[in-house]
Amino acid sequence: MSLAICPGSFDPITLGHLNIIRRTSKIFDEVIVCIMQNAAKSSSMFTIEERVDMVRRACSRYPNVRVDSQHCLLAEYARQYPGCVVVKGLRAASDFEYEFQMNLANKKINPDMETMFLASDGKYNFLSSSLVRELASYGADITGYVPNELIDEINLRAKQWRK
Ligand code: ADP
């Protein structure tokens, strides 16, 4: 059985993430979306538990997708799933440079871990969680950027977050 891991901070999940998850779920038998605590991103808008819950709701329509979270390195996490493939979305050249470097670092820790990249859908090429956080914190409309069912809670948190 083929297994993919889609890792990320998902703070919050966007339609760009969901596009990658949906496409991955068509290629692999099973997909684990893994919410990671990113040491480089100091101030999160949502806790890990909140993000797990939001991603679960957004992915509930995909029966072969499940959600997990972890605080260790992705390369360590992947060891428990021999033969799994990490799938990441690529938006721009800047994503590529970062991902290329991460891939080399991961390979040193876990040489068996393979990473594949899916090109971002053109519609979502510009979209990131940080853009959503920024727009929502200024009260701008985030319709079309995040799953509809999450809009209200993102707007609510953004208001408190900005204070
Ligand atoms: P962000 O950069 O939005 O904070 P994450 O760290 O949560 O995103 O990213 C998780 C994965 O999703 C990464 O592989 C990232 O490249 C990918 N990704 C994020 N946004 C998009 C998008 N709009 N289109 C395609 N892939 C994306």
Coordinates of N, CA and C in Angstrom, one line a residue, residues 33-160:
V33 N -1.6 13.9 6.7 CA -1.3 15.3 6.7 C -0.7 15.5 8.1
C34 N 0.6 15.9 8.2 CA 1.3 16.0 9.4 C 1.5 17.5 9.8
I35 N 0.9 17.9 10.9 CA 1.0 19.3 11.3 C 2.3 19.4 12.2
M36 N 3.2 20.3 11.8 CA 4.5 20.4 12.4 C 4.6 21.7 13.2
Q37 N 5.3 21.6 14.3 CA 5.7 22.8 15.0 C 6.9 23.3 14.4
N38 N 6.8 24.5 13.7 CA 8.0 25.0 13.0 C 8.7 25.9 13.9
A39 N 10.0 25.5 14.2 CA 10.8 26.3 15.2 C 11.1 27.7 14.6
A40 N 11.1 27.8 13.3 CA 11.4 29.1 12.7 C 10.3 30.1 12.8
K41 N 9.1 29.6 12.9 CA 7.9 30.5 12.9 C 7.5 30.6 14.4
S42 N 7.8 31.8 15.0 CA 7.7 31.9 16.4 C 6.3 32.2 16.9
S43 N 5.5 33.1 16.2 CA 4.2 33.3 16.7 C 3.1 32.7 15.9
S44 N 2.6 31.6 16.3 CA 1.5 30.9 15.6 C 0.2 31.6 15.9
M45 N -0.7 31.5 14.9 CA -2.1 32.1 15.1 C -2.9 31.0 15.8
F46 N -2.7 29.8 15.5 CA -3.5 28.7 16.1 C -2.6 27.7 16.7
T47 N -3.0 27.0 17.8 CA -2.2 26.0 18.5 C -2.2 24.8 17.6
I48 N -1.3 23.9 17.9 CA -1.2 22.6 17.1 C -2.6 21.9 17.1
E49 N -3.2 21.8 18.3 CA -4.4 21.1 18.5 C -5.5 21.7 17.6
E50 N -5.6 23.1 17.6 CA -6.6 23.8 16.8 C -6.4 23.5 15.3
R51 N -5.1 23.5 14.9 CA -4.8 23.3 13.5 C -5.2 21.8 13.1
V52 N -4.9 20.9 14.0 CA -5.3 19.5 13.7 C -6.8 19.4 13.5
D53 N -7.5 20.1 14.3 CA -9.0 20.0 14.2 C -9.5 20.7 12.9
M54 N -8.9 21.8 12.6 CA -9.3 22.5 11.4 C -8.9 21.7 10.1
V55 N -7.7 21.1 10.1 CA -7.3 20.3 8.9 C -8.2 19.1 8.8
R56 N -8.5 18.5 10.0 CA -9.4 17.3 10.0 C -10.8 17.7 9.3
R57 N -11.3 18.8 9.7 CA -12.6 19.2 9.2 C -12.5 19.5 7.7
A58 N -11.4 20.2 7.3 CA -11.3 20.5 5.9 C -11.0 19.3 5.0
C59 N -10.5 18.2 5.6 CA -10.1 17.0 4.8 C -11.1 15.9 5.0
S60 N -12.2 16.2 5.7 CA -13.2 15.1 6.0 C -13.8 14.5 4.8
R61 N -13.8 15.2 3.7 CA -14.4 14.7 2.4 C -13.4 13.7 1.7
Y62 N -12.2 13.6 2.1 CA -11.2 12.7 1.5 C -11.0 11.5 2.4
P63 N -11.7 10.3 2.1 CA -11.7 9.2 3.0 C -10.3 8.6 3.3
N64 N -9.3 8.8 2.4 CA -8.0 8.1 2.6 C -7.0 9.1 3.2
V65 N -7.5 10.2 3.7 CA -6.6 11.2 4.3 C -6.8 11.3 5.8
R66 N -5.7 11.1 6.6 CA -5.8 11.3 8.1 C -4.8 12.4 8.5
V67 N -5.1 12.9 9.7 CA -4.3 14.0 10.2 C -3.5 13.6 11.5
D68 N -2.3 14.0 11.6 CA -1.5 13.8 12.7 C -0.7 15.0 13.0
S69 N 0.0 15.0 14.2 CA 0.9 16.2 14.5 C 2.2 15.7 15.1
Q70 N 3.2 16.5 15.1 CA 4.5 16.0 15.7 C 5.4 17.2 16.0
H71 N 6.2 17.0 17.0 CA 7.1 18.0 17.4 C 8.6 17.7 17.0
C72 N 8.8 16.5 16.5 CA 10.2 16.2 16.2 C 10.4 16.5 14.7
L73 N 11.6 16.2 14.2 CA 11.9 16.5 12.8 C 11.2 15.5 11.9
L74 N 10.8 16.0 10.7 CA 10.0 15.2 9.7 C 10.8 14.0 9.4
A75 N 12.1 14.1 9.2 CA 12.9 12.9 8.8 C 12.9 11.8 9.9
E76 N 12.7 12.2 11.2 CA 12.6 11.2 12.3 C 11.2 10.6 12.3
Y77 N 10.2 11.5 12.1 CA 8.8 11.1 12.0 C 8.6 10.0 11.0
A78 N 9.2 10.2 9.8 CA 9.0 9.4 8.6 C 9.5 8.0 8.8
R79 N 10.5 7.8 9.8 CA 11.1 6.5 10.0 C 10.0 5.4 10.4
Q80 N 8.9 5.9 11.0 CA 7.9 4.9 11.4 C 7.1 4.4 10.3
Y81 N 7.3 5.0 9.1 CA 6.5 4.5 7.9 C 7.5 4.2 6.8
P82 N 8.1 3.0 6.8 CA 9.1 2.7 5.8 C 8.4 2.7 4.4
G83 N 9.1 3.3 3.4 CA 8.5 3.3 2.1 C 7.6 4.5 1.8
C84 N 7.3 5.3 2.8 CA 6.5 6.4 2.6 C 7.2 7.5 1.8
V85 N 6.4 8.3 1.1 CA 6.9 9.4 0.3 C 6.4 10.8 0.9
V86 N 7.3 11.7 1.1 CA 6.9 13.0 1.5 C 6.5 13.8 0.3
V87 N 5.3 14.4 0.3 CA 4.8 15.2 -0.8 C 4.7 16.7 -0.4
K88 N 5.3 17.6 -1.2 CA 5.3 19.0 -0.9 C 4.9 19.8 -2.1
G89 N 4.2 20.9 -1.8 CA 3.8 21.8 -2.9 C 4.9 22.8 -3.2
L90 N 5.0 23.1 -4.5 CA 6.0 24.1 -4.9 C 5.3 25.3 -5.6
R91 N 5.5 26.4 -5.0 CA 4.9 27.6 -5.6 C 5.8 28.4 -6.5
A92 N 7.0 28.7 -6.0 CA 7.9 29.6 -6.8 C 9.3 29.1 -6.6
A93 N 10.2 29.8 -7.3 CA 11.6 29.4 -7.3 C 12.1 29.5 -5.8
S94 N 11.6 30.4 -5.0 CA 12.0 30.6 -3.7 C 11.6 29.3 -2.9
D95 N 10.5 28.7 -3.1 CA 10.1 27.5 -2.5 C 11.1 26.4 -2.8
F96 N 11.5 26.4 -4.1 CA 12.4 25.3 -4.6 C 13.7 25.4 -3.8
E97 N 14.3 26.5 -3.7 CA 15.6 26.6 -3.0 C 15.5 26.1 -1.6
Y98 N 14.5 26.6 -0.9 CA 14.3 26.1 0.5 C 14.1 24.6 0.6
E99 N 13.2 24.1 -0.3 CA 12.9 22.7 -0.3 C 14.0 21.8 -0.7
F100 N 14.8 22.3 -1.6 CA 16.0 21.6 -2.0 C 17.0 21.4 -0.9
Q101 N 17.2 22.5 -0.1 CA 18.1 22.5 1.0 C 17.5 21.5 2.1
M102 N 16.2 21.6 2.4 CA 15.6 20.8 3.4 C 15.7 19.3 3.0
N103 N 15.5 19.0 1.7 CA 15.6 17.7 1.3 C 17.0 17.1 1.5
L104 N 18.0 17.9 1.3 CA 19.4 17.4 1.5 C 19.6 17.2 3.0
A105 N 19.1 18.1 3.8 CA 19.3 17.9 5.3 C 18.5 16.7 5.7
N106 N 17.3 16.5 5.2 CA 16.5 15.3 5.6 C 17.2 14.0 5.2
K107 N 17.8 14.0 4.0 CA 18.4 12.8 3.5 C 19.6 12.4 4.4
K108 N 20.3 13.4 5.0 CA 21.4 13.0 5.9 C 20.9 12.3 7.1
I109 N 19.7 12.8 7.6 CA 19.2 12.2 8.8 C 18.5 10.8 8.5
N110 N 17.8 10.8 7.4 CA 17.0 9.6 7.1 C 17.2 9.3 5.6
P111 N 18.2 8.6 5.2 CA 18.5 8.4 3.7 C 17.4 7.7 3.0
D112 N 16.5 7.0 3.7 CA 15.5 6.2 3.0 C 14.3 7.1 2.7
M113 N 14.3 8.3 3.2 CA 13.1 9.2 3.0 C 13.1 9.8 1.6
E114 N 12.1 9.6 0.9 CA 12.0 10.2 -0.5 C 11.0 11.4 -0.4
T115 N 11.3 12.5 -1.2 CA 10.4 13.6 -1.2 C 10.0 13.9 -2.7
M116 N 8.8 14.1 -2.9 CA 8.3 14.4 -4.3 C 7.6 15.8 -4.2
F117 N 7.6 16.5 -5.3 CA 7.1 17.8 -5.3 C 5.9 17.9 -6.4
L118 N 4.8 18.5 -6.0 CA 3.7 18.8 -6.9 C 3.7 20.3 -7.2
A119 N 3.7 20.7 -8.5 CA 3.6 22.1 -8.8 C 2.3 22.6 -8.3
S120 N 2.3 23.8 -7.8 CA 1.1 24.5 -7.3 C 0.2 24.7 -8.5
D121 N -1.1 24.6 -8.2 CA -2.1 25.0 -9.2 C -1.9 26.5 -9.4
G122 N -2.0 27.0 -10.6 CA -1.8 28.4 -10.9 C -2.6 29.3 -10.1
K123 N -3.8 28.9 -9.8 CA -4.8 29.7 -9.0 C -4.3 30.0 -7.6
Y124 N -3.4 29.1 -7.1 CA -3.0 29.3 -5.7 C -1.5 29.6 -5.6
N125 N -0.9 29.9 -6.7 CA 0.5 30.2 -6.7 C 1.0 31.2 -5.7
F126 N 0.2 32.2 -5.4 CA 0.5 33.3 -4.6 C 0.1 33.1 -3.1
L127 N -0.6 32.0 -2.9 CA -1.3 31.9 -1.6 C -0.5 31.2 -0.5
S128 N -0.4 31.8 0.6 CA 0.3 31.2 1.8 C -0.5 31.5 3.0
S129 N -0.2 30.7 4.1 CA -0.8 31.0 5.4 C -0.5 32.4 5.9
S130 N 0.7 32.8 5.7 CA 1.1 34.1 6.2 C 0.3 35.2 5.5
L131 N 0.0 35.1 4.2 CA -0.9 36.0 3.5 C -2.3 36.1 4.1
V132 N -2.8 34.9 4.4 CA -4.2 34.8 5.0 C -4.2 35.5 6.4
R133 N -3.1 35.2 7.2 CA -3.1 35.8 8.5 C -3.0 37.3 8.4
E134 N -2.2 37.8 7.4 CA -2.1 39.2 7.2 C -3.4 39.9 6.8
L135 N -4.0 39.3 5.8 CA -5.3 39.8 5.3 C -6.4 39.8 6.4
A136 N -6.5 38.7 7.1 CA -7.6 38.6 8.1 C -7.3 39.5 9.2
S137 N -6.1 39.7 9.6 CA -5.8 40.6 10.7 C -6.1 42.1 10.4
Y138 N -6.2 42.4 9.1 CA -6.7 43.8 8.7 C -8.1 43.8 8.3
G139 N -8.8 42.7 8.5 CA -10.3 42.6 8.2 C -10.6 42.5 6.8
A140 N -9.6 42.1 5.9 CA -9.9 41.9 4.5 C -10.6 40.6 4.3
D141 N -11.3 40.5 3.2 CA -12.0 39.3 2.8 C -11.1 38.1 2.5
I142 N -11.2 37.0 3.1 CA -10.4 35.8 2.8 C -11.2 34.7 2.1
T143 N -12.4 35.1 1.6 CA -13.1 34.1 0.8 C -12.3 33.7 -0.4
G144 N -12.3 32.4 -0.7 CA -11.6 31.9 -1.9 C -10.1 31.6 -1.5
Y145 N -9.7 31.9 -0.3 CA -8.3 31.6 0.1 C -8.2 30.4 1.1
V146 N -9.3 30.2 1.9 CA -9.4 29.1 2.9 C -10.7 28.4 2.7
P147 N -10.8 27.2 3.3 CA -12.1 26.5 3.2 C -13.2 27.4 3.8
N148 N -14.4 27.4 3.2 CA -15.5 28.3 3.7 C -15.9 28.1 5.1
E149 N -15.8 26.8 5.5 CA -16.3 26.5 6.9 C -15.3 27.0 8.0
L150 N -14.1 27.5 7.6 CA -13.2 28.0 8.5 C -13.0 29.5 8.6
I151 N -13.7 30.2 7.7 CA -13.6 31.6 7.5 C -13.9 32.4 8.8
D152 N -15.0 32.0 9.5 CA -15.4 32.8 10.7 C -14.4 32.6 11.8
E153 N -13.9 31.4 12.0 CA -13.0 31.3 13.1 C -11.6 31.9 12.9
I154 N -11.2 31.9 11.6 CA -10.0 32.6 11.3 C -10.1 34.1 11.5
N155 N -11.2 34.6 11.0 CA -11.5 36.1 11.2 C -11.5 36.5 12.7
L156 N -12.2 35.6 13.5 CA -12.3 35.9 14.9 C -10.9 35.9 15.6
R157 N -10.1 34.8 15.3 CA -8.8 34.7 15.9 C -7.9 35.9 15.4
A158 N -8.1 36.3 14.1 CA -7.2 37.3 13.6 C -7.4 38.6 14.3
K159 N -8.7 38.9 14.7 CA -9.0 40.1 15.4 C -8.3 40.1 16.8
Q160 N -8.4 39.0 17.5 CA -7.7 38.9 18.8 C -6.2 39.0 18.7

